[in-house]
CSV table of C-alpha atoms in Angstrom, one decimal:
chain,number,residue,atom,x,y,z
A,1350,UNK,CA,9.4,-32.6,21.1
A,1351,UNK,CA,11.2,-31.4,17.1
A,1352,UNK,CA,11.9,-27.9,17.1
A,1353,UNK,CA,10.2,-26.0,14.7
A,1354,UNK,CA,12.7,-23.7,12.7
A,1355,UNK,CA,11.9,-19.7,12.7
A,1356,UNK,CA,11.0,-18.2,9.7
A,1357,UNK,CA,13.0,-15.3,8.3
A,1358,UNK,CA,10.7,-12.3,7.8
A,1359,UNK,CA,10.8,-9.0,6.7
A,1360,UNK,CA,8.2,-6.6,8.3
A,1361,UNK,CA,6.5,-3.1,6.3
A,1362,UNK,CA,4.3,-1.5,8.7
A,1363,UNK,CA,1.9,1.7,8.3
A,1364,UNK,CA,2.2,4.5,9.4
A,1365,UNK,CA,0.4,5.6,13.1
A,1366,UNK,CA,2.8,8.3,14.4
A,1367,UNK,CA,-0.8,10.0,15.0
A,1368,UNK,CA,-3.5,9.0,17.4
A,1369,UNK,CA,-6.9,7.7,16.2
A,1370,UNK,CA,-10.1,7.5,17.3
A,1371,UNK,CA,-10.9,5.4,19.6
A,1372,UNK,CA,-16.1,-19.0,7.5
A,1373,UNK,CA,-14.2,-21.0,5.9
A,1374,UNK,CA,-13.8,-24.3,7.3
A,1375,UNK,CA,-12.4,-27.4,6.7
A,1376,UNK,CA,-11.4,-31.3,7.7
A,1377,UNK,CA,-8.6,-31.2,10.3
A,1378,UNK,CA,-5.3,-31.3,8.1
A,1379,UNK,CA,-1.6,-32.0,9.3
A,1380,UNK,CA,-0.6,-31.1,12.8
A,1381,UNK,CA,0.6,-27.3,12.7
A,1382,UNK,CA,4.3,-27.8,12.9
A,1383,UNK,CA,4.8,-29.3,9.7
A,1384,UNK,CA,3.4,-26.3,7.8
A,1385,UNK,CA,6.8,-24.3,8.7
A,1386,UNK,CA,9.4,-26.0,6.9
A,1387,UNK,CA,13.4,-24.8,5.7
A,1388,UNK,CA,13.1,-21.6,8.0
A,1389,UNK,CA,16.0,-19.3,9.4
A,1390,UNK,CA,15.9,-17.0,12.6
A,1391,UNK,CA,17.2,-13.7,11.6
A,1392,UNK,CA,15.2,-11.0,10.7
A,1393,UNK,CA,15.3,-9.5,6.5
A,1394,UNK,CA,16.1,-6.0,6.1
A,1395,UNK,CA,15.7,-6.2,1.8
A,1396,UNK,CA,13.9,-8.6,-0.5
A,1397,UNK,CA,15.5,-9.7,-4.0
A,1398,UNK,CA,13.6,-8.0,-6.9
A,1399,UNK,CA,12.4,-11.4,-7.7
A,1400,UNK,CA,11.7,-13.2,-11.0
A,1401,UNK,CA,9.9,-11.3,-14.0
A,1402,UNK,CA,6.8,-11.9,-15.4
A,1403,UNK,CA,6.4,-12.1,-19.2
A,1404,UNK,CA,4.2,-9.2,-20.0
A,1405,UNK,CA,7.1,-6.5,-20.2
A,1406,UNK,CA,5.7,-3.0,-20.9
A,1407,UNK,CA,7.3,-1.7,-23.7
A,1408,UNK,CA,6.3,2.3,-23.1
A,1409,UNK,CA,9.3,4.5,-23.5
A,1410,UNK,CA,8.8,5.8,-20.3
A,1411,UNK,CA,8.0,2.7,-18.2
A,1412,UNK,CA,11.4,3.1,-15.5
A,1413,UNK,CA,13.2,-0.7,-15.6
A,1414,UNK,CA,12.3,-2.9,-12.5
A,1415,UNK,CA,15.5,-2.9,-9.8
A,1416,UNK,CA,16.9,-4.5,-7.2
A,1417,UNK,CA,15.3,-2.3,-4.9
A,1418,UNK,CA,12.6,-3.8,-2.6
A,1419,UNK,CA,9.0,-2.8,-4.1
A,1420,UNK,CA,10.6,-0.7,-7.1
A,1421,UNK,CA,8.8,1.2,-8.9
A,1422,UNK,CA,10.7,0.4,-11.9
A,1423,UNK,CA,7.6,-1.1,-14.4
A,1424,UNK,CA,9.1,-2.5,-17.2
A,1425,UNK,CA,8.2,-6.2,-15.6
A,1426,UNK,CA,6.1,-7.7,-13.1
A,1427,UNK,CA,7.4,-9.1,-9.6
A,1428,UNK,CA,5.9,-12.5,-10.1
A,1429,UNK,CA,6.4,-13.0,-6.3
A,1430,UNK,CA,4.0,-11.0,-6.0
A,1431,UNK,CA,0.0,-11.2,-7.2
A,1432,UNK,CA,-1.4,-8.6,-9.6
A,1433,UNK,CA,-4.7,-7.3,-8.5
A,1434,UNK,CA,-5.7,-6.5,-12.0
A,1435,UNK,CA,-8.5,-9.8,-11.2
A,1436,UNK,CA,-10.7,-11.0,-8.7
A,1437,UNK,CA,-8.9,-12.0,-5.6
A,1438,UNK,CA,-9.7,-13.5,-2.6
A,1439,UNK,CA,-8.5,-13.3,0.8
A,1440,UNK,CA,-8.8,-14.8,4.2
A,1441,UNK,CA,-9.6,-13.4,7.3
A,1442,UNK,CA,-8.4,-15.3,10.8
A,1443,UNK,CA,-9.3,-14.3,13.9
A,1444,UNK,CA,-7.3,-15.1,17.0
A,1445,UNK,CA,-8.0,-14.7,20.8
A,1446,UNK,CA,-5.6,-15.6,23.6
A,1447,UNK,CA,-5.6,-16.9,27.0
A,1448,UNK,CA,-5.1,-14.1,28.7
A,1449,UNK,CA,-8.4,-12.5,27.6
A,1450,UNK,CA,-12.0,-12.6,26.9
A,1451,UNK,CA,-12.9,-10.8,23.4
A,1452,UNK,CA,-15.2,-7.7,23.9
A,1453,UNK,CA,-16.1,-7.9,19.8
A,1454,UNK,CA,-16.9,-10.3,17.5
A,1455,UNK,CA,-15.6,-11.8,14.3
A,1456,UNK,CA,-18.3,-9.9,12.7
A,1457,UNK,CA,-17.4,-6.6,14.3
A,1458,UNK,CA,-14.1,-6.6,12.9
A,1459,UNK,CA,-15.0,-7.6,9.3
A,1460,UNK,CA,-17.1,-4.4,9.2
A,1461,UNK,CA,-14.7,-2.2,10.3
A,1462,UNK,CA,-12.3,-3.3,7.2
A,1463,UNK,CA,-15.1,-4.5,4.8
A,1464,UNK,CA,-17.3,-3.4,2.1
A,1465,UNK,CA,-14.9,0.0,2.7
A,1466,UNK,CA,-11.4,-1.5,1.8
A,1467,UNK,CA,-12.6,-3.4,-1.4
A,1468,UNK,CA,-14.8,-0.6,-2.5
A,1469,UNK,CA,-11.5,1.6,-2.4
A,1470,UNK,CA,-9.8,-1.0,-4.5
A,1471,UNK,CA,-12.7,-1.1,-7.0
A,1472,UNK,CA,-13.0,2.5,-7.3
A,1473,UNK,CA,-8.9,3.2,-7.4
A,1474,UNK,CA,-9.0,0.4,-10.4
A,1475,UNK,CA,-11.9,1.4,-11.9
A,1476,UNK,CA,-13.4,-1.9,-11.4
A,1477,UNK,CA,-10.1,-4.2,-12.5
A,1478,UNK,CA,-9.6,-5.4,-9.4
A,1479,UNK,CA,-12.1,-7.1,-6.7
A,1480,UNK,CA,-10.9,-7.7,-3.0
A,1481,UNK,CA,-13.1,-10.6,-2.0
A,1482,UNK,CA,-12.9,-11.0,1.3
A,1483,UNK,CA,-13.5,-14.6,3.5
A,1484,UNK,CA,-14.0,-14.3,6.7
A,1485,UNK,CA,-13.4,-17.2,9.2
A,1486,UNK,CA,-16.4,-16.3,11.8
A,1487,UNK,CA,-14.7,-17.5,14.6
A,1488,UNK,CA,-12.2,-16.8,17.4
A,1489,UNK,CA,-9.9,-19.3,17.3
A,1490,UNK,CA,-7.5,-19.7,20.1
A,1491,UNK,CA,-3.4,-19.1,19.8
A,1492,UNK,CA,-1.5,-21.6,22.6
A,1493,UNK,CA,0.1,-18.3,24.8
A,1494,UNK,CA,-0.7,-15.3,26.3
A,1495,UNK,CA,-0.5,-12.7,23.9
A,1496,UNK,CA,1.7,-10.2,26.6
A,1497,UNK,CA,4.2,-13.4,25.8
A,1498,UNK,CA,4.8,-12.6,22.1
A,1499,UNK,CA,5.7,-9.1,23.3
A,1500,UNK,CA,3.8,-7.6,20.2
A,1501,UNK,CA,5.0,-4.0,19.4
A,1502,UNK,CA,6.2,-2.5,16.1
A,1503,UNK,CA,9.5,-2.8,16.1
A,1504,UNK,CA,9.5,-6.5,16.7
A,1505,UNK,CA,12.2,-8.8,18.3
A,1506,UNK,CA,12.1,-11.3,15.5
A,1507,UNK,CA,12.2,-14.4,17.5
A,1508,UNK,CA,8.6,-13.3,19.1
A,1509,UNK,CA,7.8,-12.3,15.8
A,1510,UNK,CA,8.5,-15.9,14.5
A,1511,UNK,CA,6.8,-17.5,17.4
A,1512,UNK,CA,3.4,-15.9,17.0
A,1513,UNK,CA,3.4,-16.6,13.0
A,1514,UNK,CA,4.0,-20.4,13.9
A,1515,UNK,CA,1.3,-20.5,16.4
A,1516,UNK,CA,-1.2,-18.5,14.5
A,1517,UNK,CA,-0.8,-20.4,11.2
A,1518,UNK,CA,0.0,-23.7,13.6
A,1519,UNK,CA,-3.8,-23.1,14.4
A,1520,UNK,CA,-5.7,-21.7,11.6
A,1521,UNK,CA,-4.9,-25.0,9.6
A,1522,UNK,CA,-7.2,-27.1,10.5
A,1523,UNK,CA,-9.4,-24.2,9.7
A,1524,UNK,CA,-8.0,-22.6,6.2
A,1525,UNK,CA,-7.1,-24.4,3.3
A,1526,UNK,CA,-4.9,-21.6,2.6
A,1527,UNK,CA,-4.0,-23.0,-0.9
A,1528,UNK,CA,-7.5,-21.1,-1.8
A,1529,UNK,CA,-6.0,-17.3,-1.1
A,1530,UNK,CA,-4.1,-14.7,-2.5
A,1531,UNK,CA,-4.1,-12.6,0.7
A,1532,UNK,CA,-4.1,-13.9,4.3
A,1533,UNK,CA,-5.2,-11.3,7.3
A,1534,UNK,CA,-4.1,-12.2,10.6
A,1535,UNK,CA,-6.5,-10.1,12.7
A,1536,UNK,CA,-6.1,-10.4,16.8
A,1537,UNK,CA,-8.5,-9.7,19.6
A,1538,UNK,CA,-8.2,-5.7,19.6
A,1539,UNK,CA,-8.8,-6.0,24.1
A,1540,UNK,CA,-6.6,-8.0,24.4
A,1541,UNK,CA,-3.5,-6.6,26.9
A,1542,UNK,CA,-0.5,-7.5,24.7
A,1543,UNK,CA,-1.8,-6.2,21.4
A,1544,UNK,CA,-0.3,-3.2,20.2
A,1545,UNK,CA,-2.1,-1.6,17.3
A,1546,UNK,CA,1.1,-0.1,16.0
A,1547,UNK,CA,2.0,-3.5,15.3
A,1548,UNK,CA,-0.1,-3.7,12.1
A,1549,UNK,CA,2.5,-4.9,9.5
A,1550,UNK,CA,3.2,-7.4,6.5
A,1551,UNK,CA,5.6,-9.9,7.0
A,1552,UNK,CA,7.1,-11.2,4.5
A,1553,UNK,CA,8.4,-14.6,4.9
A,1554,UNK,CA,11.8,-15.7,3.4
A,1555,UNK,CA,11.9,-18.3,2.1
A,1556,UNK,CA,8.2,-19.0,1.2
A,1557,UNK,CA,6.7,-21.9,3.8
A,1558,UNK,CA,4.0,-24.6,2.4
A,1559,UNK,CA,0.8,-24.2,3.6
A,1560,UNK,CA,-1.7,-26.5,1.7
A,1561,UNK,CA,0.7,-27.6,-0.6
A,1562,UNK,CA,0.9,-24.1,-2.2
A,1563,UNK,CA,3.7,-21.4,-1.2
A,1564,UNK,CA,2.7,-19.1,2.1
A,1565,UNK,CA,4.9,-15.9,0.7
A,1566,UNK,CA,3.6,-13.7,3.1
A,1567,UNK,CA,0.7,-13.0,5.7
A,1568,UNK,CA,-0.7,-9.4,6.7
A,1569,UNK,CA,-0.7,-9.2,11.0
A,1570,UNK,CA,-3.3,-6.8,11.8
A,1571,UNK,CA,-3.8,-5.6,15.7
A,1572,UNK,CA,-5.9,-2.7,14.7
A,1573,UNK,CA,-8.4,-0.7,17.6
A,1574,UNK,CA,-11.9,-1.4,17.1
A,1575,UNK,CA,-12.8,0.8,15.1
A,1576,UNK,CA,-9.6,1.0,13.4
A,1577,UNK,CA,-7.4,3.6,11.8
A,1578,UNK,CA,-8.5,4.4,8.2
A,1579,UNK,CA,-7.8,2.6,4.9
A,1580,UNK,CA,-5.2,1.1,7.0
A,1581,UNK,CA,-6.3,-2.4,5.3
A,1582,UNK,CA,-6.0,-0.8,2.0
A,1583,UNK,CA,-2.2,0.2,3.3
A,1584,UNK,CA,-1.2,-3.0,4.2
A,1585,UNK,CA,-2.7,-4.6,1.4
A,1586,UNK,CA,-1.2,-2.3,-1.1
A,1587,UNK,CA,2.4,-4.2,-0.1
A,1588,UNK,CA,0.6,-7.5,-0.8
A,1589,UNK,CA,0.8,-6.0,-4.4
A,1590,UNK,CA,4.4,-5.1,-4.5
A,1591,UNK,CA,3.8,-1.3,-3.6
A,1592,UNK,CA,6.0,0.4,-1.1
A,1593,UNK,CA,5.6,2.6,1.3
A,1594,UNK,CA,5.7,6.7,0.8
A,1595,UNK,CA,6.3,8.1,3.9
A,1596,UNK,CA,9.8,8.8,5.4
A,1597,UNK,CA,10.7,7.2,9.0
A,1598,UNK,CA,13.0,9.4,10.8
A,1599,UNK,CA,15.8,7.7,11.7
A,1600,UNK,CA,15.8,9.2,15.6
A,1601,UNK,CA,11.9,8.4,15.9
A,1602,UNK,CA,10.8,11.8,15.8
A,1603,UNK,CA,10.4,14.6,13.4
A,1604,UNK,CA,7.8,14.5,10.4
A,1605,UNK,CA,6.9,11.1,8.3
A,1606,UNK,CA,4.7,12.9,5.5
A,1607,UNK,CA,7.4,15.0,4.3
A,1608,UNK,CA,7.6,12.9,0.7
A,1609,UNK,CA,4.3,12.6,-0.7
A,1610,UNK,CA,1.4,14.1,2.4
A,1611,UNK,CA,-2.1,14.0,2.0
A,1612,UNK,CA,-1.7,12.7,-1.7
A,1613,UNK,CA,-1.4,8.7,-1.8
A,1614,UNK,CA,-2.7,6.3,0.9
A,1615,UNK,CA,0.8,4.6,0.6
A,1616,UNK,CA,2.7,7.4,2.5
A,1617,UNK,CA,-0.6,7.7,5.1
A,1618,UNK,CA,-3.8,6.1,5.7
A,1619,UNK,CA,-5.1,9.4,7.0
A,1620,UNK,CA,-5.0,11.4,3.7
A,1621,UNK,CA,-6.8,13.9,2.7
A,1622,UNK,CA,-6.7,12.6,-1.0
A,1623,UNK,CA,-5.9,8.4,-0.3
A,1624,UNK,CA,-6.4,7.5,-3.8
A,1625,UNK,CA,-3.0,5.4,-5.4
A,1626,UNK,CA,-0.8,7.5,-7.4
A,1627,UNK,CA,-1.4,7.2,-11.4
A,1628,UNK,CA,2.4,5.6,-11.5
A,1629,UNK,CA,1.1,3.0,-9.0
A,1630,UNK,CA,-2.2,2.5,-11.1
A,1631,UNK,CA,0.3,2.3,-14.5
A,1632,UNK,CA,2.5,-0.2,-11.9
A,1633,UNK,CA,-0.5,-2.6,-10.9
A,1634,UNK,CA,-1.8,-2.5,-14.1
A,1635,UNK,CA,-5.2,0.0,-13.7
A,1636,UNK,CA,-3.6,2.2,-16.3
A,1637,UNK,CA,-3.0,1.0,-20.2
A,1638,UNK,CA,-0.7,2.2,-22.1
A,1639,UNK,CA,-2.9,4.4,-24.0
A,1640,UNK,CA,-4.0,6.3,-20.9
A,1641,UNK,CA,-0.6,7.5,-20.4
A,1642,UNK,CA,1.7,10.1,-22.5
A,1643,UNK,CA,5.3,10.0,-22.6
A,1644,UNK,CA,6.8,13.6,-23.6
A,1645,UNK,CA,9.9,13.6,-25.3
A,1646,UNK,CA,12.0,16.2,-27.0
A,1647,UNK,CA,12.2,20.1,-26.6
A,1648,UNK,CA,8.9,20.9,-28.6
A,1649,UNK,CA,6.2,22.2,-26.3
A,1650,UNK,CA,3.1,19.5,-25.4
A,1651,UNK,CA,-0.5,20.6,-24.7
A,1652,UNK,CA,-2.6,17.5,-23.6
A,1653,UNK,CA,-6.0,17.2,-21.4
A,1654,UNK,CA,-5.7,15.5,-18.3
A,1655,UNK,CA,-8.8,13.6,-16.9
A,1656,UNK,CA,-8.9,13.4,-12.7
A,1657,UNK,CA,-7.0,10.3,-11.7
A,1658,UNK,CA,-9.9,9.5,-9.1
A,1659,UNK,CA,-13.1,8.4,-10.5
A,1660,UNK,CA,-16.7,8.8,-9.3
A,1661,UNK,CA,-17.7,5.1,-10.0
A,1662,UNK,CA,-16.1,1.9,-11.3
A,1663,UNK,CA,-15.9,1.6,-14.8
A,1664,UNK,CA,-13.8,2.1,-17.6
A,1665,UNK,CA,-11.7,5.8,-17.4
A,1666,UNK,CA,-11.3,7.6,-20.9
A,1667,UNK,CA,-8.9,10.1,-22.0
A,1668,UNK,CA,-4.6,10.3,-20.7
A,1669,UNK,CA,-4.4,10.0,-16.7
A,1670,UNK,CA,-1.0,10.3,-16.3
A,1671,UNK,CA,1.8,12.2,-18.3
A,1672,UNK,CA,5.5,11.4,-18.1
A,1673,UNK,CA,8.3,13.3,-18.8
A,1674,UNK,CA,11.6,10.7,-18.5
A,1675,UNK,CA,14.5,12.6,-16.8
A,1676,UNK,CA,17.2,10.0,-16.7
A,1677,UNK,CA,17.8,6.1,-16.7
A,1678,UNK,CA,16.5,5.6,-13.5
A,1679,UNK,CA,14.2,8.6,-12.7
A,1680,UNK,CA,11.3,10.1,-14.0
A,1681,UNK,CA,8.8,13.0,-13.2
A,1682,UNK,CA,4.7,12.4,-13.5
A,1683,UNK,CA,2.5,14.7,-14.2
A,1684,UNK,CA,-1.3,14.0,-13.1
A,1685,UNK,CA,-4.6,15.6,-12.2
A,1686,UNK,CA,-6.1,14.9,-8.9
A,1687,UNK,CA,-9.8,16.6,-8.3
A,1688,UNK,CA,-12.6,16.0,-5.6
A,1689,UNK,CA,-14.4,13.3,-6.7
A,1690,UNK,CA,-14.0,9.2,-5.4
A,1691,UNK,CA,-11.2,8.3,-3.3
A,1692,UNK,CA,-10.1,11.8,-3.6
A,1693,UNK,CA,-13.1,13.4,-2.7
A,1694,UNK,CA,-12.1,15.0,0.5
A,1695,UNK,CA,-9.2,16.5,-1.4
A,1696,UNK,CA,-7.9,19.7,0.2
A,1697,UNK,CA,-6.8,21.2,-3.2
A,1698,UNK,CA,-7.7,19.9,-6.6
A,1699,UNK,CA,-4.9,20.7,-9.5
A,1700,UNK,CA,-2.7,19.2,-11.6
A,1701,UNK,CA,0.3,17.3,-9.1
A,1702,UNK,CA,3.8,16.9,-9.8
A,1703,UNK,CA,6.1,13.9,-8.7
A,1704,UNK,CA,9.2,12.5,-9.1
A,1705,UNK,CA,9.9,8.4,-9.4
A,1706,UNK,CA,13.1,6.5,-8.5
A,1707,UNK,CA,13.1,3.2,-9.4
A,1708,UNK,CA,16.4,2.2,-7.3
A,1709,UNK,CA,14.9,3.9,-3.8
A,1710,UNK,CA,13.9,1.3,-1.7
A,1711,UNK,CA,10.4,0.9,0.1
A,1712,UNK,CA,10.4,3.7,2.6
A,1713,UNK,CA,13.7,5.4,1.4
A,1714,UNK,CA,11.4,7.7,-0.5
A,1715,UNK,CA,10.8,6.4,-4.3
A,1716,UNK,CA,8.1,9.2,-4.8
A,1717,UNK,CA,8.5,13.2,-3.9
A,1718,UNK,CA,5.6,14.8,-4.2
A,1719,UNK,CA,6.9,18.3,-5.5
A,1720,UNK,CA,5.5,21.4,-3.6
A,1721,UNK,CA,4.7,24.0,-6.6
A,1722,UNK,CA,3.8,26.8,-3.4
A,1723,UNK,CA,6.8,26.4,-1.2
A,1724,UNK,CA,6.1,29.1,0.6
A,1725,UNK,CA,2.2,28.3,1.5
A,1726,UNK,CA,0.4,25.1,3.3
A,1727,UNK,CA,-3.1,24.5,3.8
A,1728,UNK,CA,-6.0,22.5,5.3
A,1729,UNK,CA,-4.0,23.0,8.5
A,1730,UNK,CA,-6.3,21.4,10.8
A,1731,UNK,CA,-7.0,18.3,8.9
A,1732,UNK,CA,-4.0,17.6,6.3
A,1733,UNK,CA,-1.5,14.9,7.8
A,1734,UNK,CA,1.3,17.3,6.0
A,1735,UNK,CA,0.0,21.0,5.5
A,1736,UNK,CA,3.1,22.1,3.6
A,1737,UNK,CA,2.3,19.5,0.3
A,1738,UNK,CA,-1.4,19.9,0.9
A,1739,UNK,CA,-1.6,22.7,-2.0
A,1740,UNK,CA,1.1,21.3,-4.1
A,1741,UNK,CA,-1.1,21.0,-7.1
A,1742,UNK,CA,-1.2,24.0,-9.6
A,1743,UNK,CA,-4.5,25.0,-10.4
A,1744,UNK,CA,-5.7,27.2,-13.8
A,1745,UNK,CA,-3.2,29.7,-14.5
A,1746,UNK,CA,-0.4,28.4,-12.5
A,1747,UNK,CA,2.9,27.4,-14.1
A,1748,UNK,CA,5.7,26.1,-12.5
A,1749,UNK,CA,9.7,25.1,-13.3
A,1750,UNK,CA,11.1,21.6,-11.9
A,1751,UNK,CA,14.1,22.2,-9.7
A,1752,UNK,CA,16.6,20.0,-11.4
A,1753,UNK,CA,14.7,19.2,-14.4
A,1754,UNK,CA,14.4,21.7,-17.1
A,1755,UNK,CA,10.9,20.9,-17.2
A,1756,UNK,CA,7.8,23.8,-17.1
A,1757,UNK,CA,4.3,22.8,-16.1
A,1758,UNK,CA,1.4,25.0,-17.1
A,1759,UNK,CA,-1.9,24.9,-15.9
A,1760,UNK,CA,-3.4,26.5,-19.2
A,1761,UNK,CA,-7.7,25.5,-18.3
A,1762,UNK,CA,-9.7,23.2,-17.1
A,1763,UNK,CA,-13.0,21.8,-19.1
A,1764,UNK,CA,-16.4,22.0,-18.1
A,1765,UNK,CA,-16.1,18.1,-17.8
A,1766,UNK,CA,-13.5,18.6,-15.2
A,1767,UNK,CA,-10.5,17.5,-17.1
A,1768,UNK,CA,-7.3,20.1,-17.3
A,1769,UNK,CA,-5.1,21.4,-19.9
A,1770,UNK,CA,-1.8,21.3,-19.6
A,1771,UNK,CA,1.4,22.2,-21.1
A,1772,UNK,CA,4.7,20.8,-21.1
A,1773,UNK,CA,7.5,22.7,-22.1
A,1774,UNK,CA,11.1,22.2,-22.1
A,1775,UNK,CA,13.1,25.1,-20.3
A,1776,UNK,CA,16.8,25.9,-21.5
């Protein structure tokens, strides 16, 4: 018997440092071990920045794209990566094991991610962007016991490897994956060797054919039915080249929403406010350029700010997001955030202040959410970070960036639920 190569992967997982609550088919193609092809064994720690796209932006305030893994530098698109500013579709697998019977159904576990992860897409995008999911209604059967691939978050990468092969080794003759954007990887929840903390996207390095088309990377779900929430719209969100908010101590314990809380479902999937920050709208391409204001120079700026969430799909009107550049590779944004869509459990609306670093790595904390009431929290018994869940100012409020020589006032807000701000420069 050949032996297949490993692939070389590099893993972004959600966050689940909290407890929860408790098809598509085809001819029979190739035999399963010639879809992994020019594979390595060790395990990626960084991605490249990867090729840009041609559609540059050419707003003054748009940070430059880095090496840094997901930057949020947005001058140029990641071409490795797809840009849900379309329809897209994506595949959902389902594997069993040996080693146990499956107490749900296929169908069970599309309804616990779906309508409610595409609807979030197609509200955060105002209708841009459509998820479509495409479900294969079937277990289908992996070759070991799933205590063998010793599934757990931080995971050896030869395991890792060896349950990629075998699950994509038998979806084949099932997926023409040349079809899909997205693949899902979803395992029996009862099953004793899953390990819903797990959940991750692996990114494969290099890319392995599949169907004559690139396999780039594959999202392994091992969610509890039901599962935590808008954890598909997490996971998903790296499928787009976004990177994750929240801040993994390095000795395991201590706090992981101290960099942006409640206020983007990129740092938590438990949020309070999920909806995607307006810099990762502008990044994904939700935002035009006329929706955002860049504020230069040391004259005062009064603008109107319309809510960043929106009540239904459809075209938003009016500036979303205001930028004040505050060196080559850094910026602070400036947007409102009210009760209303993905927001509408909000704890506090207000007007939210944030800084961007385009050369901060996934993880190593590109966004900080800046706390304009240091010395308060609130929602104590439902925000996943009390201390930033009243960092927005609200009418009346002004407040001085640390750092920046920038002041933020909160001057009114319209009957139409927009607010005015003002922008001034501080000497």
């Amino acid at each position: 018997m050949s032996r297949i190569p490993q692939p070389e992967v590099h893993v972004e997982g959600q966050q689940s440092h909290e407890d929860p609550p408790e098809g598509v088919e085809r001819p029979t193609l190739r035999a399963g071990a010639a879809v992994f092809t020019s594979l390595v064994a060790l395990a990626a720690t960084t991605l490249a920045a990867g090729p840009a796209s041609a559609d540059a932006s050419p707003h003054p305030c748009a940070l430059p794209r880095t090496a840094a893994h997901h930057s949020l530098g947005l001058d140029t698109w990641n071409s490795a990566y797809p840009r849900p500013d379309r329809a897209v579709d994506a595949v959902m697998v389902f594997l069993s094991f040996p080693d146990s019977t499956p107490l749900t159904t296929p169908d069970d576990l599309v309804a616990d991610h779906f309508p409610a992860t595409a609807d979030f897409f197609r509200n955060a995008s105002y209708g841009k962007f459509l998820l479509r999911p495409h479900p294969v209604r079937k277990w289908i059967r992996m070759p070991k016991a799933s205590t063998e691939y010793r599934i757990k978050r931080d995971w050896d990468a030869a395991h890792r490897a060896a349950y990629l092969r075998d699950a994509v080794s038998v979806a084949d003759p099932l997926v023409d994956f040349s079809r899909y954007d997205v693949v899902y990887l979803v395992a029996d929840p009862d099953a004793p060797g899953v390990d819903s903390d797990a959940t991750k996207v692996v990114n494969f390095e290099p890319a392995t054919k599949a169907d004559g088309t690139e396999l780039r990377r594959a999202v392994t779900v091992f969610e509890r039915h039901p599962p935590d929430r808008h954890v598909l719209a997490h996971e998903t969100g790296h499928v787009f080249d976004l990177p994750d908010l929240y801040h993994r101590p390095t000795d395991g314990k201590g706090d992981w929403d101290t960099h942006v809380g409640d206020w983007d479902v990129m740092g938590s999937q438990f949020g309070l406010a999920p909806e995607f920050l307006g810099w990762h709208k502008w990044k994904l391409g939700w935002l035009d350029q006329g929706q955002v204001r860049c504020v230069t120079g040391p004259a005062d700026r009064v603008l109107t700010l319309e809510p960043l969430a929106a009540a239904a799909p459809g075209r938003p009107a009016g500036t979303r997001l205001a930028v004040v550049r505050t060196g080559q590779n850094s910026a602070l944004a400036i947007e409102a955030r009210g009760a209303t869509g993905n927001d509408r459990d909000t704890c506090k609306e207000g007007v939210l202040l944030y800084r961007v670093r385009n050369e901060e790595a996934s993880g190593a904390g590109p966004v900080e959410v800046i706390d304009t009431h240091p010395k308060s929290g609130a929602c104590w018994d439902r925000s996943v970070y009390p201390q930033l869940a009243d960092a927005p100012l609200g009418v009346g409020e002004s407040f001085t960036v640390p750092g920046e020589r920038v002041r933020v006032e909160v001057a009114d807000r319209t009957r139409t639920g927009a607010w005015t701000v003002k922008i001034a420069t501080v000497r």
